[in-house]
Amino acid sequence: MTEEAEVEVNLSPTSGSEQQAPHFLRDVIFHGKFKLLKALTPEENIHCQHGLYFQDGQRRVDYVLTYPVKKPGGGRSSRQSTHLLTENAVARSLRRGVHSRGIHSRGEHPRHHQAQRPKDSSSLPSSPVADVELGCLGETFNGQEDHKAFRREEFEGKLRDTGLELEKDEDTKIPGVGFVKIHAPWTILCREAEFMKLKMPTKRVYEVKQSTGVMEKISSLVSKVLEPLHPHVEEHQPKNIKHLSHTFSREKQHLFDLSDKDYFFDSKTRSSIVFEILKRTKCKAKYSMGITSLLGSGVYTAAYPLHDGDINEESAESNDRKLLYEEWANYSVFYKYQPIGLVRKYFGEKIGLYFAWLGLYTQMLIPASLVGVIVFLYGCATVDDNIPSMEICHPRNNITMCPLCDRVCSYWKLSTACGTARASHLFDNPATVFFSIFMALWAAMFMEHWKRRQMRLNYEWDLTGFEDEEEALKDHPRAEYEFRVMQKSLSKDQKSQHKVEKLNYQDRLPAYMTNIVMMLLMIGVTFAIVFGVILYRISTKAALHMSSNPTTRNHVQLTVKTTAAIINLVVILILDEVYGAVARWLTVLEVPKTDKSFEERLIFKTFILKFFNAFTPIIYIAFFRGRLVGRPGSYLYVFESYRMEECAHGGCLMELCIQLSITMLGKQLIQNNLFEIGIPKLKKLIRYIRSKQGAFQEEERQKKLQRYEADHFLEPFAGLTPEYMEMIIQFGFVTLFVASFPLAPLFALLNNIIEIRLDAKKFVTELRRPVAARAKDIGIWYNILRGVAKVAVIINAFVISFTSDFIPRMVYQYMYSPDGSMHGFVNHTLSYFNVSHFQEGKETMDPLQLGYPVEICRYKDYREPPWSTTPYEISKEFWAVLAVRLAFVIVFQNVVMLMSDVVDWLIPDIPKDISLQIHKEKILLVDLFMKEEQGKVHILESRTSAVGKENCSSGNNNNSTMAHQRSGLHTNSTNSF
Amino acid sequence: MTEEAEVEVNLSPTSGSEQQAPHFLRDVIFHGKFKLLKALTPEENIHCQHGLYFQDGQRRVDYVLTYPVKKPGGGRSSRQSTHLLTENAVARSLRRGVHSRGIHSRGEHPRHHQAQRPKDSSSLPSSPVADVELGCLGETFNGQEDHKAFRREEFEGKLRDTGLELEKDEDTKIPGVGFVKIHAPWTILCREAEFMKLKMPTKRVYEVKQSTGVMEKISSLVSKVLEPLHPHVEEHQPKNIKHLSHTFSREKQHLFDLSDKDYFFDSKTRSSIVFEILKRTKCKAKYSMGITSLLGSGVYTAAYPLHDGDINEESAESNDRKLLYEEWANYSVFYKYQPIGLVRKYFGEKIGLYFAWLGLYTQMLIPASLVGVIVFLYGCATVDDNIPSMEICHPRNNITMCPLCDRVCSYWKLSTACGTARASHLFDNPATVFFSIFMALWAAMFMEHWKRRQMRLNYEWDLTGFEDEEEALKDHPRAEYEFRVMQKSLSKDQKSQHKVEKLNYQDRLPAYMTNIVMMLLMIGVTFAIVFGVILYRISTKAALHMSSNPTTRNHVQLTVKTTAAIINLVVILILDEVYGAVARWLTVLEVPKTDKSFEERLIFKTFILKFFNAFTPIIYIAFFRGRLVGRPGSYLYVFESYRMEECAHGGCLMELCIQLSITMLGKQLIQNNLFEIGIPKLKKLIRYIRSKQGAFQEEERQKKLQRYEADHFLEPFAGLTPEYMEMIIQFGFVTLFVASFPLAPLFALLNNIIEIRLDAKKFVTELRRPVAARAKDIGIWYNILRGVAKVAVIINAFVISFTSDFIPRMVYQYMYSPDGSMHGFVNHTLSYFNVSHFQEGKETMDPLQLGYPVEICRYKDYREPPWSTTPYEISKEFWAVLAVRLAFVIVFQNVVMLMSDVVDWLIPDIPKDISLQIHKEKILLVDLFMKEEQGKVHILESRTSAVGKENCSSGNNNNSTMAHQRSGLHTNSTNSF
């Protein structure tokens, strides 16, 4: 009985607030007629504070649902009130209707839902099925629309049943959109906070121990120096005071500071509480429809919590969003730390962790790029002392090399390769070996630091007791999954009476097969494209060599390399988008049960595809190019006419470096900056131009919009996956081939400094506010990072030993050099070839280009000379070098892995001070409750002492005392921790 | 006031039970005089049930403390009662005394404690300091003894304050030992169970879903087949019904089945609750003394819970101990599964997990040893088809080998090595490569299976919500640590007023340095001993070769190898004991803060030392022996006279195999069986002989002993570390060198089948009952296992590629063999040596032993022949083989590691059914509480509906309703989950 009365009140906010806001009512009525009336009156402004509150100005809007309204325009406001007054009765009758219809419309309904799911919010095709169905209710005009309205009524009724308060507003400045504003009253917040085991700060504070003695002075000095790097975000409490936190419980309310109930739960918490209720509430249609199904089927078009306020508003009142905009989402503060606490307070823990992770990664890149630059500079400084390149460049060393291509190319002098030889020393020197070990340890350190940072944040954000599995419990099945299950149970119903509760392997097999086939196909496409680029390079080179223009022929190498790299880049960029879409499509096919599973599967697939896409060409250049060349006289041919490509003299490292830098820089510049900055700007521009053509100016309109209307124009939040993915691929560039490109960390650093602010801007200004999600860690991304770091060790070992000339140099110096120096190294690496041994038709057409007849030419390989008993056989040196190379790989891999493990083991996962504080907090809590209990016992004792005295001589009084005590505990009931 | 009254009652159990047990009192009085009165009267037997209950026969003995009593003998019983009556007053006065004395005895006291700490429980030297101190109280006779008595009084007083009930018994059949029996009443149990967050089964049961359809039939068939393998332990409930568990809370008592309060908490839980209280209770002496300090300083001599009953007793009542003895700790049931549930019920989770782990390990060894035997049989079967050994054995291949030692040895025919060549094929064939890959994956599977088993046990044992850190919170500092801190604060007190709270690095530096130095020293000792054995082998061999006795000379190899291996074994066995003691000593030096830290450090050190000890000789043989030999004409010499040892023809694998089998079998046979079975038997024998000399027979006495007296005679529980350590070293033998010894798993399996029952017997019959400890996992051992498994992959890769001849054979077959077969392999591996190139004075003395003059002899190496341009240089083949060997290591390591990771990733850590059930349980719990809350709301509504109706038209009634609802919740207070 009370319930009904309650609902009635909720349904009529206009009538309820009649006494309070007569001005407002007048406004609403006038509004329909005088659309251009300048702005809201000041009173109204105060009442609902730009739409942040219900129209009574008291109740905060915690969440907004939007739905399509068929008839936009005037006359709505009067309709609204009657609608509101009658809807309860209608809803009740409709609920019956839905149930009765549920029987004879089985089967058609869901299909129609599925068909319309993909974005049918604006266009509303009225399917004939729905029309027929609804026809029996006698409402033939636009049956689908009304059908949705019934669903909404039902859902909103259920929401009211849970205690939420709703206010509808169809008369907005956005035509065709109706808003349902949701407010969670205090009791509901308390109940749900208890259910969600939210940890809230108690009244009890304690002092966080600062380090003492010398350490204190140092830390205070450091913090003074770093002062300007901290954002100007006022902290509510002194740094060394922390509130003891405890899981919120209505029974322990006395522990918490409830003096200001409006602000005890902040807006993020309020909205996530409402979202919890929304997720839990189900319409009992054919299959239970939660909010996701309702959104998917277009019953509602959007669901979002409100932003805290406007960023550009010049009002005196500051809000968190504005603060974030000024102190965080701003390129001018790029050098500062991020106000992570505030980010978490506004966006929740999951997004807070992303930015904390990004911040730590960027911070960690500083030392890496410093060392990288030093390594690069070392290369620059020692380029003139490098004996091999000196030997190559020295004009006296008139080494005649064999032709680089068949027929059209001629013999050439090694000294012409002087430039590349000197350049490759920049990236191929002993310092790079050190650097790749350094980077492997750096990666291990990064992981460890992140674990510690995460732990620290968990402590600061009161997540220490929170378990992820509890979150998983609340992870309801996805709408698509439920729909599939229902479909299956319908088709099974004819055969058996068993209720189908889940999809088994049989149901999923087709999707899994498609997945595997498509994944292999996509990877195949990547390989094919890499092969295509190789063919392009080989054929273009051959063609250009045949060109009669000498300048063209001189720049063959440069032209081919650059164009090929650019083609590669473009292909990578295009495929990146394609693969993203394919991965999503494949994951949708799989119908994962929960959102978490969906996300993980999507991430896994996207990662695999994008990783292959980004790194296949690079891996080809690093490990395969120039290996499968054959030797003069018996070259390897592709399609029997194209010779496989060789690397320029000085190893393939140089080419790897070029490819890497072009791919990495190009990806970052184009994908991040052009796509992420440019496209939103373009969109805005288009919108601006359009609004100019409209009835009134966009800006004017913006000002007058209520908060929930303004937020409706923003893009919905699409998850953190793309942001993380981008960074992980970058992490791959930074670690995987760092041996060949020591400047990678620097480029990554520069990119990330922009990236942080770019993402921040996006979250603060361009996206609807995401529902705050609790998370203790970054989930699957951590494992992917670990995997990349592991693979990086092996790849770097191979790059150093096989791609670079490090090992041949070492072997020469310590095994073959007559005087222990590098003199003669170049000669040692070149084998002899007797030009008379060229195959028929493959010899050069211009044998006298160098001005003298050539009998013996040289080529880079370890092979027996023509005059040995086994000419052109692989020589002993080859095997020796190979053995040393392989030994280096084993040693490098195991040593670096061991060192990483040692780093992992030496650095404790939980920072010492945090673990001490967690311990202390727990002890304080135990103390608190102990005292409480003792207090109770004390009161009891004084109360029962008289009784106790009476029977203290009997043997059983102990038990009775205890019983009393227990009953006392029962009435007070504060000791259930 | 009540408190005191209560204590009074507790203190006088004899007076309290006067009405109930007059027989008993008479007995006590008679007892003193008629010591040989046959046994307890039947009444008494019923009352205190052989000492399991207090003398009122009602209250269970949950824990026992023992202390030394100075004056044993008659007349005690009368003293006891007066003592009990006055002790309260005495205690109070003494507590004052202790406090006042605390001031002027600062500094002397702790030293005296330290001096007496190591086992001074039996001999009680009365230090002059203590005498002087106590002199001021006027009690000069045996001051130390009384001082301890004061401490006891204080401690027992505090225990009574916490609500425990105590009963003293100094008049036992064991002279010189007093017992304090502790009973925890129901209220205390409840309070502590709530504090410890014990999960207890609720009344609510639910059905565990069984698999359906075909799976159901299969599983029922399997369980029918396995029926005889299950132990006959009756389960209390049907298998598919499980009680929903919930953390015990006094407020939610209605959830639990409290019909039988005596058995709601089982004896294990009761004793661990009492132990918790004991740990928490501190005497406030100079430094707070907990039970560990009191035990350490000899105030108490022992503390233990009681066993459930006697194993040999023929009483009708069965108890868990007896059941365990019959169905578990029994060699005759060796083929059965262990009753892990019962083990856990009796000994607690930690010991339960050990036996579960041991069981799983043994189970997993079955397939491993099967495959191992098959691999071995494959070797046996193919020994006659093995071309290399056929070539060696064929008499036509008259290959003349270079002498094996200088001067005394002569040239020899390769065909004499036929036997070893054939034998080494047993362990060196392609199947071993497969087997070592198999074993690496087996190890990964084992880890995964263990994780799953652990998870399943966690679920079955209701540990899913339990966090280890909560346990850590209760981990009080160790007595030694507190003592050191106090010492430090005393020495600092003179300088500053700061209270020292912990030891810093300065304090620990000496201990750490000692640790590092000692560890290095010990490892150095191991190396030195291995080197010593090498020297023994070399010198003995040389000496025996010089012997004139031809039979001696023929059996040189066998004699030397066997004796060396036995010496090694003996050294390993001795050092094992030494290292165990050294590790403990070093850990004591370190003064770790908590017991957990102590255990971890001890384990770490012991593991390092024992691992080095067991595996250094084996690693030497596998990887170094025969490598550093030099070549004929330029051998390597130790001490300039002893040539380094070579391996017999056919690789060192054979020798590795011998060494491994002797070490492993010897260690297992001697250490486990001789030490673990023999020594306790010997002890018993000695005790038996001694008791024969005593006043009355041991057996007679045993019968008459109370439970707590009988348990006092048992050995105290010393932790699981030695048990685990033994198994980990065995795991090392099974995995590390499995490539060379495929029978290792079989031997391990045979050993473990005995080991399980041996350990079980020890726990059930020979040890005092350990205090049950909760644990979710096996802790550091899992990490050690992982580490061993990881190292195993690398070591096996090296064994296959370097120790075995697998790679040279492959290389020959695919690179050098003219017809692709193994024919000619032996010849290929032997290099040529021109005997004229022998160094002066090193050539053989008997060049004509073979009957013909030798010009060219052969030796096993890849070197250039004497006639090449670079004679005796390492040949191209050497480098090729080396490169392939190294490549194999890289491929093997990475492939196996990847496969292990895939296994890790494919097998979910939580079994599907368990995760479903955990989920279901949580949902059921939520449901339960939701319903409860709704029920309350319902009651409320009907109560408040009248009020609600009155003001249902006003806008604010919602709030008031909610307020009512809240207050309702408050009075009921059951929804704090």
PDB file of C-alpha atoms in Angstrom, chain A residues 1-2 5-6 9-10 163 165 185 187-188 191 194-195 197 209 249-251 253 261 280 464-465 467 469-470 472-473 501-502 604 790 794 798 815 864 873-876 879-880 882-884 886-887 889-890 893-894 897 901 905 918-919 922-923 926 930 933 941 945 948-949 952 954-955 957-958 961-962 966 969-970 973-977, chain B residues 1-2 5-6 9-10 165 185 187-188 191 194-195 197 209 249-251 253 261 280 464-465 467 469-470 472-473 501 604 790 794 798 815 864 873-876 879-880 882-884 886-887 889-890 893-894 897 901 905 916 918-919 922-923 926 930 933 941 944-945 948-949 952 954-955 957-958 961-963 966 969-970 973-977:
ATOM      1  CA  MET A   1       0.000   0.000   0.000  1.00  0.00           C
ATOM      2  CA  THR A   2       2.721   2.435   0.976  1.00  0.00           C
ATOM      3  CA  ALA A   5       1.651   5.871  -2.623  1.00  0.00           C
ATOM      4  CA  GLU A   6       5.353   6.319  -2.829  1.00  0.00           C
ATOM      5  CA  VAL A   9       4.727  10.832  -5.480  1.00  0.00           C
ATOM      6  CA  ASN A  10       7.735   9.970  -7.522  1.00  0.00           C
ATOM      7  CA  GLY A 163      13.682   2.813  -4.258  1.00  0.00           C
ATOM      8  CA  GLU A 165      13.451   8.309  -7.739  1.00  0.00           C
ATOM      9  CA  PRO A 185      17.988   8.750  -2.107  1.00  0.00           C
ATOM     10  CA  THR A 187      18.745   5.105   2.170  1.00  0.00           C
ATOM     11  CA  ILE A 188      19.247   3.464  -1.207  1.00  0.00           C
ATOM     12  CA  ARG A 191      21.966  -0.054   1.237  1.00  0.00           C
ATOM     13  CA  GLU A 194      26.834  -1.925   1.974  1.00  0.00           C
ATOM     14  CA  PHE A 195      26.045  -4.460  -0.726  1.00  0.00           C
ATOM     15  CA  LYS A 197      31.236  -3.409   0.184  1.00  0.00           C
ATOM     16  CA  LYS A 209      54.629   7.915   9.951  1.00  0.00           C
ATOM     17  CA  SER A 249      27.701  -0.740   6.853  1.00  0.00           C
ATOM     18  CA  ARG A 250      24.465   0.728   8.062  1.00  0.00           C
ATOM     19  CA  GLU A 251      24.996  -0.883  11.437  1.00  0.00           C
ATOM     20  CA  GLN A 253      27.057   4.304  10.746  1.00  0.00           C
ATOM     21  CA  LYS A 261      24.918  13.364   3.711  1.00  0.00           C
ATOM     22  CA  ARG A 280      20.433  -5.652 -11.619  1.00  0.00           C
ATOM     23  CA  THR A 464      43.128  -3.277  -0.173  1.00  0.00           C
ATOM     24  CA  GLY A 465      40.328  -5.528   0.993  1.00  0.00           C
ATOM     25  CA  GLU A 467      38.514  -8.668  -4.316  1.00  0.00           C
ATOM     26  CA  GLU A 469      36.058 -11.897  -7.860  1.00  0.00           C
ATOM     27  CA  GLU A 470      33.439  -9.936  -6.034  1.00  0.00           C
ATOM     28  CA  ALA A 472      33.028 -10.709 -11.249  1.00  0.00           C
ATOM     29  CA  LEU A 473      30.033 -11.880  -9.269  1.00  0.00           C
ATOM     30  CA  GLU A 501      21.049 -22.568 -19.069  1.00  0.00           C
ATOM     31  CA  LYS A 502      24.187 -22.068 -21.045  1.00  0.00           C
ATOM     32  CA  PHE A 604      43.633 -10.966 -27.081  1.00  0.00           C
ATOM     33  CA  LYS A 790      59.937 -11.812 -22.189  1.00  0.00           C
ATOM     34  CA  ILE A 794      64.991 -13.357 -26.917  1.00  0.00           C
ATOM     35  CA  PHE A 798      69.054 -12.619 -31.751  1.00  0.00           C
ATOM     36  CA  MET A 815      90.370 -15.774 -32.495  1.00  0.00           C
ATOM     37  CA  GLU A 864      86.114 -21.342 -48.892  1.00  0.00           C
ATOM     38  CA  GLU A 873      81.892 -24.504 -49.309  1.00  0.00           C
ATOM     39  CA  ILE A 874      80.962 -22.985 -45.977  1.00  0.00           C
ATOM     40  CA  SER A 875      84.201 -22.389 -44.121  1.00  0.00           C
ATOM     41  CA  LYS A 876      85.345 -23.236 -40.622  1.00  0.00           C
ATOM     42  CA  TRP A 879      80.797 -22.449 -38.071  1.00  0.00           C
ATOM     43  CA  ALA A 880      82.969 -20.833 -35.434  1.00  0.00           C
ATOM     44  CA  LEU A 882      77.780 -19.357 -35.759  1.00  0.00           C
ATOM     45  CA  ALA A 883      78.699 -21.283 -32.637  1.00  0.00           C
ATOM     46  CA  VAL A 884      79.720 -18.104 -30.849  1.00  0.00           C
ATOM     47  CA  LEU A 886      74.393 -19.158 -30.649  1.00  0.00           C
ATOM     48  CA  ALA A 887      76.370 -19.304 -27.427  1.00  0.00           C
ATOM     49  CA  VAL A 889      72.088 -16.025 -27.480  1.00  0.00           C
ATOM     50  CA  ILE A 890      72.025 -18.682 -24.760  1.00  0.00           C
ATOM     51  CA  GLN A 893      68.889 -14.922 -22.743  1.00  0.00           C
ATOM     52  CA  ASN A 894      69.584 -16.800 -19.543  1.00  0.00           C
ATOM     53  CA  MET A 897      66.199 -13.596 -17.609  1.00  0.00           C
ATOM     54  CA  ASP A 901      64.074 -12.539 -11.955  1.00  0.00           C
ATOM     55  CA  TRP A 905      62.776 -10.865  -6.325  1.00  0.00           C
ATOM     56  CA  ILE A 918      48.201  -1.523   6.021  1.00  0.00           C
ATOM     57  CA  HIS A 919      49.284  -3.533   9.024  1.00  0.00           C
ATOM     58  CA  LYS A 922      44.329  -3.271  10.544  1.00  0.00           C
ATOM     59  CA  ILE A 923      45.611  -3.157  14.092  1.00  0.00           C
ATOM     60  CA  VAL A 926      40.938  -4.300  15.599  1.00  0.00           C
ATOM     61  CA  MET A 930      37.962  -4.303  20.753  1.00  0.00           C
ATOM     62  CA  GLU A 933      33.229  -4.354  22.689  1.00  0.00           C
ATOM     63  CA  GLU A 941      28.955  -5.238  33.954  1.00  0.00           C
ATOM     64  CA  SER A 945      26.925  -6.596  38.739  1.00  0.00           C
ATOM     65  CA  GLY A 948      26.252 -11.234  39.340  1.00  0.00           C
ATOM     66  CA  LYS A 949      26.846 -10.719  43.023  1.00  0.00           C
ATOM     67  CA  CYS A 952      28.710 -15.464  42.319  1.00  0.00           C
ATOM     68  CA  SER A 954      27.458 -20.837  42.502  1.00  0.00           C
ATOM     69  CA  GLY A 955      29.536 -22.705  39.993  1.00  0.00           C
ATOM     70  CA  ASN A 957      27.422 -17.933  37.191  1.00  0.00           C
ATOM     71  CA  ASN A 958      30.096 -17.644  34.607  1.00  0.00           C
ATOM     72  CA  THR A 961      27.179 -13.682  32.882  1.00  0.00           C
ATOM     73  CA  MET A 962      28.324 -14.584  29.474  1.00  0.00           C
ATOM     74  CA  ARG A 966      25.954 -11.811  24.637  1.00  0.00           C
ATOM     75  CA  LEU A 969      26.128  -7.454  22.256  1.00  0.00           C
ATOM     76  CA  HIS A 970      23.045  -8.328  20.366  1.00  0.00           C
ATOM     77  CA  SER A 973      25.391  -5.210  17.340  1.00  0.00           C
ATOM     78  CA  THR A 974      28.536  -3.430  16.230  1.00  0.00           C
ATOM     79  CA  ASN A 975      31.026  -6.209  16.271  1.00  0.00           C
ATOM     80  CA  SER A 976      30.597  -8.170  13.130  1.00  0.00           C
ATOM     81  CA  PHE A 977      33.988  -7.466  11.592  1.00  0.00           C
TER      82      PHE A 977
ATOM     83  CA  MET B   1      33.467  -7.153  40.448  1.00  0.00           C
ATOM     84  CA  THR B   2      31.986  -9.948  38.418  1.00  0.00           C
ATOM     85  CA  ALA B   5      34.059 -13.606  41.193  1.00  0.00           C
ATOM     86  CA  GLU B   6      34.391 -15.360  37.952  1.00  0.00           C
ATOM     87  CA  VAL B   9      35.230 -19.866  40.376  1.00  0.00           C
ATOM     88  CA  ASN B  10      37.683 -20.759  37.716  1.00  0.00           C
ATOM     89  CA  GLU B 165      39.214 -21.809  32.195  1.00  0.00           C
ATOM     90  CA  PRO B 185      34.085 -22.102  27.124  1.00  0.00           C
ATOM     91  CA  THR B 187      31.352 -17.837  24.574  1.00  0.00           C
ATOM     92  CA  ILE B 188      35.088 -17.547  24.199  1.00  0.00           C
ATOM     93  CA  ARG B 191      34.191 -14.614  20.166  1.00  0.00           C
ATOM     94  CA  GLU B 194      34.439 -14.370  14.923  1.00  0.00           C
ATOM     95  CA  PHE B 195      37.774 -12.648  15.374  1.00  0.00           C
ATOM     96  CA  LYS B 197      36.897 -15.080  10.677  1.00  0.00           C
ATOM     97  CA  LYS B 209      25.454 -30.310  -9.540  1.00  0.00           C
ATOM     98  CA  SER B 249      29.506 -14.300  13.616  1.00  0.00           C
ATOM     99  CA  ARG B 250      27.657 -14.143  16.882  1.00  0.00           C
ATOM    100  CA  GLU B 251      25.052 -11.896  15.328  1.00  0.00           C
ATOM    101  CA  GLN B 253      24.090 -17.455  15.089  1.00  0.00           C
ATOM    102  CA  LYS B 261      27.530 -26.865  21.007  1.00  0.00           C
ATOM    103  CA  ARG B 280      48.063 -12.866  22.151  1.00  0.00           C
ATOM    104  CA  THR B 464      37.985 -19.363  -0.367  1.00  0.00           C
ATOM    105  CA  GLY B 465      37.453 -16.081   1.381  1.00  0.00           C
ATOM    106  CA  GLU B 467      43.370 -14.202   3.051  1.00  0.00           C
ATOM    107  CA  GLU B 469      47.613 -11.527   5.007  1.00  0.00           C
ATOM    108  CA  GLU B 470      45.060 -11.865   7.731  1.00  0.00           C
ATOM    109  CA  ALA B 472      50.196 -12.550   8.803  1.00  0.00           C
ATOM    110  CA  LEU B 473      48.515  -9.928  10.938  1.00  0.00           C
ATOM    111  CA  GLU B 501      60.795  -0.266  17.944  1.00  0.00           C
ATOM    112  CA  PHE B 604      65.873 -20.625   1.537  1.00  0.00           C
ATOM    113  CA  LYS B 790      62.621 -23.968 -14.851  1.00  0.00           C
ATOM    114  CA  ILE B 794      67.937 -25.661 -19.223  1.00  0.00           C
ATOM    115  CA  PHE B 798      72.514 -29.078 -21.990  1.00  0.00           C
ATOM    116  CA  MET B 815      75.731 -33.602 -42.794  1.00  0.00           C
ATOM    117  CA  GLU B 864      92.721 -31.985 -37.629  1.00  0.00           C
ATOM    118  CA  GLU B 873      93.856 -27.812 -34.516  1.00  0.00           C
ATOM    119  CA  ILE B 874      90.165 -27.915 -33.770  1.00  0.00           C
ATOM    120  CA  SER B 875      88.444 -28.989 -36.969  1.00  0.00           C
ATOM    121  CA  LYS B 876      85.513 -27.574 -38.882  1.00  0.00           C
ATOM    122  CA  TRP B 879      82.539 -26.033 -34.822  1.00  0.00           C
ATOM    123  CA  ALA B 880      79.661 -27.424 -36.837  1.00  0.00           C
ATOM    124  CA  LEU B 882      79.116 -27.121 -31.468  1.00  0.00           C
ATOM    125  CA  ALA B 883      76.870 -24.790 -33.435  1.00  0.00           C
ATOM    126  CA  VAL B 884      74.227 -27.469 -33.775  1.00  0.00           C
ATOM    127  CA  LEU B 886      74.025 -24.688 -29.114  1.00  0.00           C
ATOM    128  CA  ALA B 887      71.180 -24.275 -31.571  1.00  0.00           C
ATOM    129  CA  VAL B 889      69.835 -25.798 -26.580  1.00  0.00           C
ATOM    130  CA  ILE B 890      68.159 -22.591 -27.765  1.00  0.00           C
ATOM    131  CA  GLN B 893      64.787 -24.339 -24.060  1.00  0.00           C
ATOM    132  CA  ASN B 894      62.441 -21.958 -25.822  1.00  0.00           C
ATOM    133  CA  MET B 897      59.330 -23.124 -22.043  1.00  0.00           C
ATOM    134  CA  ASP B 901      53.511 -21.696 -20.711  1.00  0.00           C
ATOM    135  CA  TRP B 905      47.578 -21.095 -19.982  1.00  0.00           C
ATOM    136  CA  LEU B 916      30.792 -22.485 -10.827  1.00  0.00           C
ATOM    137  CA  ILE B 918      31.877 -20.833  -5.670  1.00  0.00           C
ATOM    138  CA  HIS B 919      29.801 -18.520  -7.802  1.00  0.00           C
ATOM    139  CA  LYS B 922      27.948 -16.589  -3.354  1.00  0.00           C
ATOM    140  CA  ILE B 923      24.676 -16.085  -5.127  1.00  0.00           C
ATOM    141  CA  VAL B 926      23.325 -13.031  -1.352  1.00  0.00           C
ATOM    142  CA  MET B 930      18.324 -10.470   0.528  1.00  0.00           C
ATOM    143  CA  GLU B 933      16.169  -8.210   4.596  1.00  0.00           C
ATOM    144  CA  GLU B 941       5.568  -2.510   6.186  1.00  0.00           C
ATOM    145  CA  THR B 944       3.974   0.982   9.456  1.00  0.00           C
ATOM    146  CA  SER B 945       1.332   0.810   6.736  1.00  0.00           C
ATOM    147  CA  GLY B 948       2.189   5.376   5.743  1.00  0.00           C
ATOM    148  CA  LYS B 949      -1.421   5.741   4.703  1.00  0.00           C
ATOM    149  CA  CYS B 952       0.885   9.165   1.602  1.00  0.00           C
ATOM    150  CA  SER B 954       2.442  14.474   1.128  1.00  0.00           C
ATOM    151  CA  GLY B 955       5.658  14.702  -0.857  1.00  0.00           C
ATOM    152  CA  ASN B 957       6.480  10.379   3.113  1.00  0.00           C
ATOM    153  CA  ASN B 958       9.051   8.422   1.222  1.00  0.00           C
ATOM    154  CA  THR B 961       9.122   5.354   5.464  1.00  0.00           C
ATOM    155  CA  MET B 962      12.700   4.798   4.763  1.00  0.00           C
ATOM    156  CA  ALA B 963      13.691   6.039   8.171  1.00  0.00           C
ATOM    157  CA  ARG B 966      16.178   1.709   8.716  1.00  0.00           C
ATOM    158  CA  LEU B 969      16.968  -2.956  10.296  1.00  0.00           C
ATOM    159  CA  HIS B 970      18.799  -1.680  13.281  1.00  0.00           C
ATOM    160  CA  SER B 973      20.832  -6.213  12.587  1.00  0.00           C
ATOM    161  CA  THR B 974      21.557  -9.216  10.448  1.00  0.00           C
ATOM    162  CA  ASN B 975      22.597  -7.647   7.213  1.00  0.00           C
ATOM    163  CA  SER B 976      26.175  -6.652   7.568  1.00  0.00           C
ATOM    164  CA  PHE B 977      27.605  -8.856   4.858  1.00  0.00           C
TER     165      PHE B 977
END
